[in-house]
PDB file of C-alpha atoms and ligand atoms in Angstrom:
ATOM      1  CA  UNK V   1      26.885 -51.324-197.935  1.00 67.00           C
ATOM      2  CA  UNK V   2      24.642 -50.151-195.364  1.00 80.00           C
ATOM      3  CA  UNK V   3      23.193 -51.904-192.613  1.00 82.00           C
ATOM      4  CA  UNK V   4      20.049 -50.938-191.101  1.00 77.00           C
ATOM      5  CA  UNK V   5      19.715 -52.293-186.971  1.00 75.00           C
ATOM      6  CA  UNK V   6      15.989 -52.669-186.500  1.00 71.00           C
ATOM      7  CA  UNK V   7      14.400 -52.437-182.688  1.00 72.00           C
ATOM      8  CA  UNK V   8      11.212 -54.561-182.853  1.00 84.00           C
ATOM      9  CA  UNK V   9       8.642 -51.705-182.340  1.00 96.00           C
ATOM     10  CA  UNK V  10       5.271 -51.713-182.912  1.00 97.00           C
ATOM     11  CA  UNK V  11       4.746 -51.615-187.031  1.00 96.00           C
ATOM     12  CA  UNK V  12       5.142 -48.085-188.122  1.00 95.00           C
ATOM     13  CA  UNK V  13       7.083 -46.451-185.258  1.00 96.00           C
ATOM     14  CA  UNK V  14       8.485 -43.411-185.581  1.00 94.00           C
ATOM     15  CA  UNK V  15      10.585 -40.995-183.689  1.00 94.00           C
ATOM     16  CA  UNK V  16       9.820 -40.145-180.204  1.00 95.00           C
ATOM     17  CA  UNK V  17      10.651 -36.516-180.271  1.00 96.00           C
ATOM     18  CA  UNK V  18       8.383 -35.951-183.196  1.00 96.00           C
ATOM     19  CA  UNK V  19       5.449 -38.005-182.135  1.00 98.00           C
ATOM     20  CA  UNK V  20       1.796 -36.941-181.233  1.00 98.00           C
ATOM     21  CA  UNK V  21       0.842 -40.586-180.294  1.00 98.00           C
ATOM     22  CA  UNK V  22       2.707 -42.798-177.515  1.00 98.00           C
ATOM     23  CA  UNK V  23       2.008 -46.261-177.353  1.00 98.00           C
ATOM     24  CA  UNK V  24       3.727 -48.139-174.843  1.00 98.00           C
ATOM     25  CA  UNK V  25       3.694 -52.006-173.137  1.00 98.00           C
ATOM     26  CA  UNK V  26       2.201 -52.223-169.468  1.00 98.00           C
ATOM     27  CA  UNK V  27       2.900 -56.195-169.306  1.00 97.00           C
ATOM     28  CA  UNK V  28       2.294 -56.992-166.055  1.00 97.00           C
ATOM     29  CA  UNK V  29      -0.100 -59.969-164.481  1.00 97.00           C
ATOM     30  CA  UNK V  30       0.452 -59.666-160.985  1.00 94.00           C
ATOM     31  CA  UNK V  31      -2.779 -59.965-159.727  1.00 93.00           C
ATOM     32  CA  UNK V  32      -3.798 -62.553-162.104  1.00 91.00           C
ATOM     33  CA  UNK V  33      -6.441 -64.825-160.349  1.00 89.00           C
ATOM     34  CA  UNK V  34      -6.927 -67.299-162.685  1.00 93.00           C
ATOM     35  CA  UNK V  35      -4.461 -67.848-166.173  1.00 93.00           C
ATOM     36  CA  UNK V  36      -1.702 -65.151-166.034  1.00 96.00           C
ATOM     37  CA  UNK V  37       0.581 -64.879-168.085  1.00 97.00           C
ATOM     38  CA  UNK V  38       0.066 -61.075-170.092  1.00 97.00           C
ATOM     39  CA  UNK V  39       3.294 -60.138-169.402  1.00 97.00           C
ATOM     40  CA  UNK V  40       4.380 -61.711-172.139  1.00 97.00           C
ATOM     41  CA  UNK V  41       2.675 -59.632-174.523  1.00 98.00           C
ATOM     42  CA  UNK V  42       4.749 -57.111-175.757  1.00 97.00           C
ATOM     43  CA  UNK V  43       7.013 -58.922-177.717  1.00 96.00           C
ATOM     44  CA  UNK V  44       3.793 -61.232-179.361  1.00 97.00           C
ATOM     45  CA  UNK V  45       2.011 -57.963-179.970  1.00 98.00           C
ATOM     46  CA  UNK V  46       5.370 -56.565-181.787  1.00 98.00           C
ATOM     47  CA  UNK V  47       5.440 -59.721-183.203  1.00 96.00           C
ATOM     48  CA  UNK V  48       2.118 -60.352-184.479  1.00 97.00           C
ATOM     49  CA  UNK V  49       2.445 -56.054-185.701  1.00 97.00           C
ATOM     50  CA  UNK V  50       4.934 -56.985-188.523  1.00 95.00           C
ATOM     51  CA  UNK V  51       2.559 -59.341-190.058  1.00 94.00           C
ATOM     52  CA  UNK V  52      -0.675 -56.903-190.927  1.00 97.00           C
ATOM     53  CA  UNK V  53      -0.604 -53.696-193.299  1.00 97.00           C
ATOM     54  CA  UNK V  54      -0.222 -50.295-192.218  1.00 98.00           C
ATOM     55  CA  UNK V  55      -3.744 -49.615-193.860  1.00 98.00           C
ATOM     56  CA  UNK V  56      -7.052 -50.247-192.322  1.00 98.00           C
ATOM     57  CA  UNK V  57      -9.783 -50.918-194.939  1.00 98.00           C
ATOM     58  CA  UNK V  58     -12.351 -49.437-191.524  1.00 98.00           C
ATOM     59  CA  UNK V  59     -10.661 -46.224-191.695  1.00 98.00           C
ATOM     60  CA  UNK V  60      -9.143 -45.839-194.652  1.00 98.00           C
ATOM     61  CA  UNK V  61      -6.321 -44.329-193.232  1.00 98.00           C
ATOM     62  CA  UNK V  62      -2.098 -45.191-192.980  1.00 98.00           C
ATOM     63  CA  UNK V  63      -0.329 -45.710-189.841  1.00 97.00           C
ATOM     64  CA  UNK V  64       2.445 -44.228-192.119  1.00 96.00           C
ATOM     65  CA  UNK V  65       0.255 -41.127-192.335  1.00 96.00           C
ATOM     66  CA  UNK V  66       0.365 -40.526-188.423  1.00 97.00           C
ATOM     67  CA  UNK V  67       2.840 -39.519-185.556  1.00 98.00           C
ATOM     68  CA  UNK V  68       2.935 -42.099-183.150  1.00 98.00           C
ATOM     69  CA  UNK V  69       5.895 -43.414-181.676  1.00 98.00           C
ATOM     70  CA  UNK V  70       6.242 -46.926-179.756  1.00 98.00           C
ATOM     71  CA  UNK V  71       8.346 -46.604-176.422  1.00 97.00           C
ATOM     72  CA  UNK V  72       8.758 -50.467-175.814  1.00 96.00           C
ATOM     73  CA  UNK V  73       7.870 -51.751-172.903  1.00 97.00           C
ATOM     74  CA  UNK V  74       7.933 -49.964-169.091  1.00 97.00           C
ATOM     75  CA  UNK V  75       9.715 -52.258-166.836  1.00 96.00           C
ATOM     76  CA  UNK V  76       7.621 -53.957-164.604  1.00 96.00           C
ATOM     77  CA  UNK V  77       8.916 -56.042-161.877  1.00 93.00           C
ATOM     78  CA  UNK V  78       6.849 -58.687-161.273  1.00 92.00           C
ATOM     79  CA  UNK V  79       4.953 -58.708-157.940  1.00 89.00           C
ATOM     80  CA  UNK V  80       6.068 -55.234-156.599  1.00 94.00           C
ATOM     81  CA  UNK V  81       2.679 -53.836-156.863  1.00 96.00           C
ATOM     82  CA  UNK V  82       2.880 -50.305-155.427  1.00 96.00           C
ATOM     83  CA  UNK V  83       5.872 -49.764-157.028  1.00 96.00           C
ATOM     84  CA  UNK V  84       4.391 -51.450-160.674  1.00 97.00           C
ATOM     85  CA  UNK V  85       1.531 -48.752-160.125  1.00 98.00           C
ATOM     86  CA  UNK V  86       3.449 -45.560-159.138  1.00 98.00           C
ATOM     87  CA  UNK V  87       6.404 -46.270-162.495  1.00 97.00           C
ATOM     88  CA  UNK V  88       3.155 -47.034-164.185  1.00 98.00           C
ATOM     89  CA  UNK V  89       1.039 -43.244-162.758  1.00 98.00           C
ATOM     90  CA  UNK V  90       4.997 -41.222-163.356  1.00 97.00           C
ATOM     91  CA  UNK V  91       5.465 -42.517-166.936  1.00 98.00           C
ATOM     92  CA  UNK V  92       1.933 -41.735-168.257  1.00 98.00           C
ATOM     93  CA  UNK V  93       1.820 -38.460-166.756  1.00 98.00           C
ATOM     94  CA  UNK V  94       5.737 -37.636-168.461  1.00 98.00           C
ATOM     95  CA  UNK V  95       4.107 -38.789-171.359  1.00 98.00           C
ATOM     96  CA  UNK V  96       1.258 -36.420-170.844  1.00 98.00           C
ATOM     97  CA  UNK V  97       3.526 -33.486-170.346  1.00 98.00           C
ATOM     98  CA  UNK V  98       4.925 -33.819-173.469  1.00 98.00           C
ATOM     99  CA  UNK V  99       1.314 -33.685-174.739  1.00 98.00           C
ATOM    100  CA  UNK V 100       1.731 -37.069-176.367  1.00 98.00           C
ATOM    101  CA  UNK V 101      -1.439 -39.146-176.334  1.00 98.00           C
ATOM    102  CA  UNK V 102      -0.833 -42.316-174.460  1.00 98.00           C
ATOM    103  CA  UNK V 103      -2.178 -45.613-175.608  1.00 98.00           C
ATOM    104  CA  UNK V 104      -1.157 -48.315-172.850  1.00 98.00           C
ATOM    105  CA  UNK V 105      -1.250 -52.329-174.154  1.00 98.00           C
ATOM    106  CA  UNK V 106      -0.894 -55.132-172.972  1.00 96.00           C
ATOM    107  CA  UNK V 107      -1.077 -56.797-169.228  1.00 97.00           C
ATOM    108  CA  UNK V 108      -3.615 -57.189-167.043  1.00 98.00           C
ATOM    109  CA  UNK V 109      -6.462 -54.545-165.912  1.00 98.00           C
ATOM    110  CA  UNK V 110      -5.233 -53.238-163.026  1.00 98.00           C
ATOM    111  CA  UNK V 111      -2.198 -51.339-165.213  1.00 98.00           C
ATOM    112  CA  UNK V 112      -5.255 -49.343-166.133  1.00 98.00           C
ATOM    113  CA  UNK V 113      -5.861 -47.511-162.857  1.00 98.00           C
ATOM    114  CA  UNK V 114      -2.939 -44.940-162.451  1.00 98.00           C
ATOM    115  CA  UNK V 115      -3.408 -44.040-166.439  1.00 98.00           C
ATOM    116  CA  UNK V 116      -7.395 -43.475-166.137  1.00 98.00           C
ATOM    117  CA  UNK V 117      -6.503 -41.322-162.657  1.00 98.00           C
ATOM    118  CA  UNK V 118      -3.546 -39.586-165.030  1.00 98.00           C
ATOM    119  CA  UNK V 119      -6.317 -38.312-167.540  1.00 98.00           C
ATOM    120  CA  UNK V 120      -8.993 -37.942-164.874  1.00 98.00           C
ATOM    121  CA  UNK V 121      -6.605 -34.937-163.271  1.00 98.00           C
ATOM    122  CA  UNK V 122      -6.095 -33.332-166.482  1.00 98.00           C
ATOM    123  CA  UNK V 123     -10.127 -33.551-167.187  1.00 98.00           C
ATOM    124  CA  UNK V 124     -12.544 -33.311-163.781  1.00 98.00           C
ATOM    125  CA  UNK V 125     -15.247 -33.736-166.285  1.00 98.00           C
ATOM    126  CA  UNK V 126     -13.498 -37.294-168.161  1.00 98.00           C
ATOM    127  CA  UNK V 127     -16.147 -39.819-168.568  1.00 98.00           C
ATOM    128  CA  UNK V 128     -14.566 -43.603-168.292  1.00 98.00           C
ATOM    129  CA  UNK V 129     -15.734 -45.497-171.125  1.00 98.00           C
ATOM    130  CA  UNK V 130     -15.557 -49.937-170.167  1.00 98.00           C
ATOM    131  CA  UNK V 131     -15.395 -52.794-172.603  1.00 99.00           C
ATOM    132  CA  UNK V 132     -14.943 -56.066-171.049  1.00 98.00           C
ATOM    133  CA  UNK V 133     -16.540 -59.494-169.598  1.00 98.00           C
ATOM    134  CA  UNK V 134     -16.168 -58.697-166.786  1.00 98.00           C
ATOM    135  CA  UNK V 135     -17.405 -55.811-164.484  1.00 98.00           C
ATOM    136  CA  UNK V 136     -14.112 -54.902-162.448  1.00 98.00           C
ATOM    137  CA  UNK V 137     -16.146 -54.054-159.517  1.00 98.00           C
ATOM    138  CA  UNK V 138     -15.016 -56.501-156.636  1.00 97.00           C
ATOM    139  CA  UNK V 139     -14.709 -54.051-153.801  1.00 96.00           C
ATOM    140  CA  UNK V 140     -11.734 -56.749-152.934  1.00 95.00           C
ATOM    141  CA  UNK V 141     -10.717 -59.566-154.615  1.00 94.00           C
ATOM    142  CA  UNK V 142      -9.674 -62.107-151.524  1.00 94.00           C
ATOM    143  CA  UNK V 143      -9.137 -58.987-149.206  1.00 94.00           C
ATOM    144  CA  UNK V 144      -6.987 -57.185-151.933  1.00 95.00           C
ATOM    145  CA  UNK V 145      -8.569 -54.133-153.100  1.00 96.00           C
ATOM    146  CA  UNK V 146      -6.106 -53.716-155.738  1.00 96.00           C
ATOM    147  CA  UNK V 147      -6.420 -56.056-158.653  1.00 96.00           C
ATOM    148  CA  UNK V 148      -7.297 -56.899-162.127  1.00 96.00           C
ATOM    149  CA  UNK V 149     -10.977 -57.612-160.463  1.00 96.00           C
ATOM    150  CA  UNK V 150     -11.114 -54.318-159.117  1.00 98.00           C
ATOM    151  CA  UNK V 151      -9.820 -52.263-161.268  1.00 98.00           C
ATOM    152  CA  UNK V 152     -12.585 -50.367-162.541  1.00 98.00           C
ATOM    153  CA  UNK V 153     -14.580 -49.784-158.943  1.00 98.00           C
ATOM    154  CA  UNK V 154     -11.289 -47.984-157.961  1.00 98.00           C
ATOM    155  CA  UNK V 155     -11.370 -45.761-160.953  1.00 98.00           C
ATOM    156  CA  UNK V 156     -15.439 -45.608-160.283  1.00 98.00           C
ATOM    157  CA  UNK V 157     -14.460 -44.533-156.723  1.00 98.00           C
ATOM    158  CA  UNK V 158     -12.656 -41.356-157.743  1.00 98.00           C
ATOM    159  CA  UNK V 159     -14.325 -40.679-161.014  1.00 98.00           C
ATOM    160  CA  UNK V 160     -17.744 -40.653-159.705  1.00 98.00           C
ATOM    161  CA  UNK V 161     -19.965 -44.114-160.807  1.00 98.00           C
ATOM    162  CA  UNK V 162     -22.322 -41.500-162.723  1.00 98.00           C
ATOM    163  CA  UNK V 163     -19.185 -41.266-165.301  1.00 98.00           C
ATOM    164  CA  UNK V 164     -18.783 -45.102-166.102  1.00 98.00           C
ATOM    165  CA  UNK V 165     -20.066 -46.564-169.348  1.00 98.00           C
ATOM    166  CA  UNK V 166     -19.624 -50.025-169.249  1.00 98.00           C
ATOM    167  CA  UNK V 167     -20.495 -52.239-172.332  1.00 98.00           C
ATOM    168  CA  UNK V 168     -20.260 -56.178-172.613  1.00 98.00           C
ATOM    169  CA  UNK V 169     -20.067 -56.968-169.274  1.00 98.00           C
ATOM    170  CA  UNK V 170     -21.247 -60.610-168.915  1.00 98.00           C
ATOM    171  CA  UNK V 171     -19.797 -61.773-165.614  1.00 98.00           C
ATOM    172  CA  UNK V 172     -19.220 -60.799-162.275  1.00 97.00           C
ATOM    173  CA  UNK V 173     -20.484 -61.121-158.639  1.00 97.00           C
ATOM    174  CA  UNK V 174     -23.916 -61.091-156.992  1.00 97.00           C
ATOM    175  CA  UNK V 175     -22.351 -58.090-155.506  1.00 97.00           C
ATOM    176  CA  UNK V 176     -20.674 -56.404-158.882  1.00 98.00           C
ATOM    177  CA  UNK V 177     -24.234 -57.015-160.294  1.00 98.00           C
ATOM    178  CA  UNK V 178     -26.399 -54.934-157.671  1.00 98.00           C
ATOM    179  CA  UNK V 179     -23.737 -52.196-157.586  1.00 98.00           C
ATOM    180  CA  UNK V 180     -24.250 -51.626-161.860  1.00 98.00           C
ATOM    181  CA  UNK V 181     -28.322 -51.599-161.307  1.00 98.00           C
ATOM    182  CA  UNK V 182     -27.701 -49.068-158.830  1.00 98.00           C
ATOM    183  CA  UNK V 183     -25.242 -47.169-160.410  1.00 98.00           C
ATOM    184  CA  UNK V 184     -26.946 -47.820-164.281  1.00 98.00           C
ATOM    185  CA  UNK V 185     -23.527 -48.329-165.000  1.00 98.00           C
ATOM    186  CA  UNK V 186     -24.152 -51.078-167.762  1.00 98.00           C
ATOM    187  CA  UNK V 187     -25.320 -51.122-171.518  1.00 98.00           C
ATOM    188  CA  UNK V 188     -25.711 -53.490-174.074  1.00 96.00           C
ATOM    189  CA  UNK V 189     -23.172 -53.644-176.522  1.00 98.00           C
ATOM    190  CA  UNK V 190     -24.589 -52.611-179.781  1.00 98.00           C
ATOM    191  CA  UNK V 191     -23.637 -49.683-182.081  1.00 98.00           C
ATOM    192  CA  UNK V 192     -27.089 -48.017-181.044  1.00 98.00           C
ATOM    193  CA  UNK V 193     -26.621 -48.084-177.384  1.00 98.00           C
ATOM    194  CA  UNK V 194     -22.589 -47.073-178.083  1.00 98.00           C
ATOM    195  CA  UNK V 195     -23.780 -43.881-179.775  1.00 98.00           C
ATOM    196  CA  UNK V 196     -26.534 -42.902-177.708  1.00 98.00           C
ATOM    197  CA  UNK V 197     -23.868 -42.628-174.971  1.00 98.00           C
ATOM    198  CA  UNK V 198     -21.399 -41.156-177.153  1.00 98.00           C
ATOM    199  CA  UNK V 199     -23.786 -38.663-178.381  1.00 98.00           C
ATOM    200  CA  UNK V 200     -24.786 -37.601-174.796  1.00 98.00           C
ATOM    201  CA  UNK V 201     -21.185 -37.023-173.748  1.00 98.00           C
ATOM    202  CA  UNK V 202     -20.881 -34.765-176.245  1.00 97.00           C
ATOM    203  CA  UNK V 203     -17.372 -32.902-176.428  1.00 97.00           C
ATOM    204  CA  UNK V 204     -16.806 -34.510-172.942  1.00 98.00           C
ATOM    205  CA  UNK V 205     -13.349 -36.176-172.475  1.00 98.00           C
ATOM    206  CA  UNK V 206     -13.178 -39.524-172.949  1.00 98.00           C
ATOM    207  CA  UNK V 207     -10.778 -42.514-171.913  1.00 99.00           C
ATOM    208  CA  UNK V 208     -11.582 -46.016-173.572  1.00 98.00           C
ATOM    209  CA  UNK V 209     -10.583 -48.784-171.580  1.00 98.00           C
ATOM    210  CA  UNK V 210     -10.650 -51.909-173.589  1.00 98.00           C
ATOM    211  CA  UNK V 211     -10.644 -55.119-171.849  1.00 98.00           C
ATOM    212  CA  UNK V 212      -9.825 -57.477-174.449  1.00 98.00           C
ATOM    213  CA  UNK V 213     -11.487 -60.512-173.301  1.00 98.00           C
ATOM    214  CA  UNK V 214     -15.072 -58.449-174.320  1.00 98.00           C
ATOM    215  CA  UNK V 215     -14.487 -60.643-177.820  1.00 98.00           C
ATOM    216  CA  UNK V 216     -15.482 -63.856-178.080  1.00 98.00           C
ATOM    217  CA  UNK V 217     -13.170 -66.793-176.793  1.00 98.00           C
ATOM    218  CA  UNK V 218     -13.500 -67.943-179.868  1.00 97.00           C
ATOM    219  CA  UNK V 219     -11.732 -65.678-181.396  1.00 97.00           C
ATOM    220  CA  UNK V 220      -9.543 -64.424-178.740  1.00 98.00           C
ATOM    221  CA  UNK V 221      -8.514 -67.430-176.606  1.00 98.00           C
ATOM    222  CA  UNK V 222      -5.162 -65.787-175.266  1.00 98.00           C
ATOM    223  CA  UNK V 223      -6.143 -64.309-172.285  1.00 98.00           C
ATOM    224  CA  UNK V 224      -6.389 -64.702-168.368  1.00 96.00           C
ATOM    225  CA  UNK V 225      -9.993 -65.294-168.050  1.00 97.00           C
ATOM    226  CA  UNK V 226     -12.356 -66.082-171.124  1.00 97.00           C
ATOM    227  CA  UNK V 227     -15.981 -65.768-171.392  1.00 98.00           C
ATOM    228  CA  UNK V 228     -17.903 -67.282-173.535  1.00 98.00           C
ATOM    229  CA  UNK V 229     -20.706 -64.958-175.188  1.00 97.00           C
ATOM    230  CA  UNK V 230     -18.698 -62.324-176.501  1.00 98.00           C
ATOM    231  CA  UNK V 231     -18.096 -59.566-179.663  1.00 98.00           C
ATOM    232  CA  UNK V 232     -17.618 -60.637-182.864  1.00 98.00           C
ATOM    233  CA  UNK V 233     -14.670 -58.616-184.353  1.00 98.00           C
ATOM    234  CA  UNK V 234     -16.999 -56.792-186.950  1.00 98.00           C
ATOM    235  CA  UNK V 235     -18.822 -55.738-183.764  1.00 98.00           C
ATOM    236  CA  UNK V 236     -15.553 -54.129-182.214  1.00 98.00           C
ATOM    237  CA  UNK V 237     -14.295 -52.461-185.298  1.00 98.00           C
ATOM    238  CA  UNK V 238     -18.469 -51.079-185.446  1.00 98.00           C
ATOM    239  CA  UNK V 239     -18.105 -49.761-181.902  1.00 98.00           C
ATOM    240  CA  UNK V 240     -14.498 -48.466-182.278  1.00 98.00           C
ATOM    241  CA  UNK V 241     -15.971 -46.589-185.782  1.00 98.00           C
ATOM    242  CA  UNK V 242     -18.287 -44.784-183.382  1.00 98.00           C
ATOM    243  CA  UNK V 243     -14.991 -43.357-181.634  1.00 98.00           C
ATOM    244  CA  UNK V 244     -13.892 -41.392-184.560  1.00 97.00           C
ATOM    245  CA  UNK V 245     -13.708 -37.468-183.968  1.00 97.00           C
ATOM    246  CA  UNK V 246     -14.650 -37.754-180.320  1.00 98.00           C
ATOM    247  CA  UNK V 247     -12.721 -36.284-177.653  1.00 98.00           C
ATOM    248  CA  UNK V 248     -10.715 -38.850-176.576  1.00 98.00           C
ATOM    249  CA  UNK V 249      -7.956 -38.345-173.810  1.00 98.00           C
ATOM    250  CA  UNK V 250      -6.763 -41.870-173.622  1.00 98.00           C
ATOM    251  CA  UNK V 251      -7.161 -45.314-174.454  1.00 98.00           C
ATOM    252  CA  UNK V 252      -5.496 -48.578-173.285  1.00 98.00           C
ATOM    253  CA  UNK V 253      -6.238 -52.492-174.654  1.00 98.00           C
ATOM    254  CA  UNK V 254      -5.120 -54.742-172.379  1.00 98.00           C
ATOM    255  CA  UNK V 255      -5.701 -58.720-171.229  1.00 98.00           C
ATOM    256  CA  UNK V 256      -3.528 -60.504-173.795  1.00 98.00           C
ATOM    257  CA  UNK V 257      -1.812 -63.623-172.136  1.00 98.00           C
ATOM    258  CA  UNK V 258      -0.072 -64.922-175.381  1.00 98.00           C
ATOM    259  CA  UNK V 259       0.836 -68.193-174.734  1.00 98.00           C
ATOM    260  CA  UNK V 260      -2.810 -69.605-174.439  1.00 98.00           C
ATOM    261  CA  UNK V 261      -3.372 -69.029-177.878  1.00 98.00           C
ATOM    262  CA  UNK V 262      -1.014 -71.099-179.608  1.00 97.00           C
ATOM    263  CA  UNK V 263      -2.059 -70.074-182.903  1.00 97.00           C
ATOM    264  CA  UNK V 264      -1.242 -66.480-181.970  1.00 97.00           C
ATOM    265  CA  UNK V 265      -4.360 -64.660-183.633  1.00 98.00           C
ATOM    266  CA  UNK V 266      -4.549 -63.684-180.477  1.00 98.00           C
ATOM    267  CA  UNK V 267      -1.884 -61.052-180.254  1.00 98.00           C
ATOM    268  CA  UNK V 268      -2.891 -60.188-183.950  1.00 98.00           C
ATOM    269  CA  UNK V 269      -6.045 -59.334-182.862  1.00 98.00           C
ATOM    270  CA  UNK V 270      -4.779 -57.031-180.276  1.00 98.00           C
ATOM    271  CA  UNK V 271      -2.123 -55.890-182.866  1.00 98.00           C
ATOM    272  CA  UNK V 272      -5.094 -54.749-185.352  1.00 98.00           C
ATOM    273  CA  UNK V 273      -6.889 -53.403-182.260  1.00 98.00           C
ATOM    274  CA  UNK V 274      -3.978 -50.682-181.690  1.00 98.00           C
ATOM    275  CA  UNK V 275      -3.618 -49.975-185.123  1.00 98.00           C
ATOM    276  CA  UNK V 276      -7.469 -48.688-185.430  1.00 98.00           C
ATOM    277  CA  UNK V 277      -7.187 -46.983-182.035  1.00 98.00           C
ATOM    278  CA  UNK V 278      -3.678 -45.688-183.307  1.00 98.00           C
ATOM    279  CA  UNK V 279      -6.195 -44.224-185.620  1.00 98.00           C
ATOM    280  CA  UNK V 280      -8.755 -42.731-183.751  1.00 98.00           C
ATOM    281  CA  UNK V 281      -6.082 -40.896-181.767  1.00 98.00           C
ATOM    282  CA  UNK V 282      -4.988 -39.558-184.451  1.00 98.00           C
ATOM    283  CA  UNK V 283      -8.298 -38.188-185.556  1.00 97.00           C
ATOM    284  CA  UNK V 284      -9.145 -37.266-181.913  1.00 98.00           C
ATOM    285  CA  UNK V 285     -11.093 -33.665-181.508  1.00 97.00           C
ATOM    286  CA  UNK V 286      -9.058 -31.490-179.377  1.00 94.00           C
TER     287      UNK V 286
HETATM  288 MN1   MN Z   1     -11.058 -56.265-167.012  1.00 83.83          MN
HETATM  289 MN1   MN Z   2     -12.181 -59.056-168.374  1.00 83.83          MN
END
């Protein structure tokens, strides 16, 4: 009889060498300020994977029917930061070369960085697309300029603040505040306000960096810091839809600190996130 060994990938897996879509785990909570804890969730996401269908009913589409190809995990040391950034910036970009599209999951914000800067140097022209809470746009968080808080002014700062889109921000700094009047940097979340900004970006590049702690606490309680006032899943999945045929570059979904969510929807809901971005990858204009 044969015996089939299975490596607890992300549902639907397939080979490496054949694969047009790389996801890969970037758990890793270092800078945490408040509940950390995301570096657990590679294994819940896995986890959580094996329990929804390959279909989604929003895009009517397989993962079966697409190339993608689940790496596992990078290793992350914890604390380490420079070094956590620069195995973070050398992976993406290998993955890059081998014109893979990456889709980075899992730990906290700040992983973000070096694989927004990795599609920013392919595309001059990339446009930074921001769902989240939170606005990212400490210019320190207690002296440290590098952190989950951060995150996002330190992509700003090199992408030009003209470039970022930022929709369901609901917290942040007096500071964080004055710098998205200035910059216009903010938008409502709603599917109109989405698609106006998708429709004047055009064939522009665009990286989607999803902050999973823009959904409701309710709903998504596993993660570092929640805010009450957020998405509603249908609203996600309605934004996402907008996504579909654009000319995306790279996307990441990140903020899932498993173990605060003891009745793991959690990590499903991040698991069901990646499969429709899995999606829109795959249907990417190139
Ligand atoms: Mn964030
Ligand atoms: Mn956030």
């Amino acid at each position: 009889m044969a015996h089939e060994f299975v490596v607890p990938l992300f549902l639907g897996s397939g080979k490496p060498e054949t694969a047009d879509i790389a996801l890969f785990g970037v758990c890793w909570d270092g800078t945490s300020s408040f509940k950390a804890g995301s570096r657990f969730a590679g294994f819940a996401v896995r986890e959580a994977s094996f329990g929804m269908e390959e279909f989604s009913f929003y895009q009517q589409q397989s993962l079966l029917d697409v190339k993608f190809c689940d790496y596992g995990d990078l290793f992350l040391p914890p604390g380490q930061k420079e070094r956590v950034l620069a195995d973070i910036e050398s992976a993406v970009k290998e993955i890059r070369a081998k014109h893979q599209f990456p889709i980075a999951f899992g730990g906290e914000h700040l992983v973000a960085l070096p694989l927004i800067l990795a599609a920013y140097e392919e595309h001059p022209d990339l446009a930074l697309i921001h769902f989240d809470a939170h606005a990212d746009l400490r210019p320190d968080m207690w002296g440290d300029t590098l952190s989950h808080a951060t995150i996002i002014g330190r992509a700003a700062d090199r992408i030009g603040f003209e470039n970022l889109f930022q929709f369901g921000i609901r917290s942040g700094s007096a500071e964080e505040w004055a710098l998205m009047q200035r910059h216009k940097t903010g938008h409502p979340f709603t599917v109109d306000a989405l698609r106006e900004v998708l429709e004047q970006l055009g064939d522009r590049p665009i990286y989607l960096t999803l902050d999973m702690d823009v959904l409701d606490p309710s709903l998504y309680p596993g993660t570092g810091t929640p805010e009450p006032g957020g998405l509603s899943w249908d609203l996600l999945i309605a934004g996402l839809k907008l996504f579909k045929g654009r000319r995306l570059v790279g996307m990441d979904c990140l903020e899932l600190a498993p173990h605060y969510d003891p009745s793991g929807v959690s990590a499903i809901t991040m698991a069901k996130t990646l499969r429709e971005l899995i999606l829109l990858a795959a249907g990417r204009k190139r």
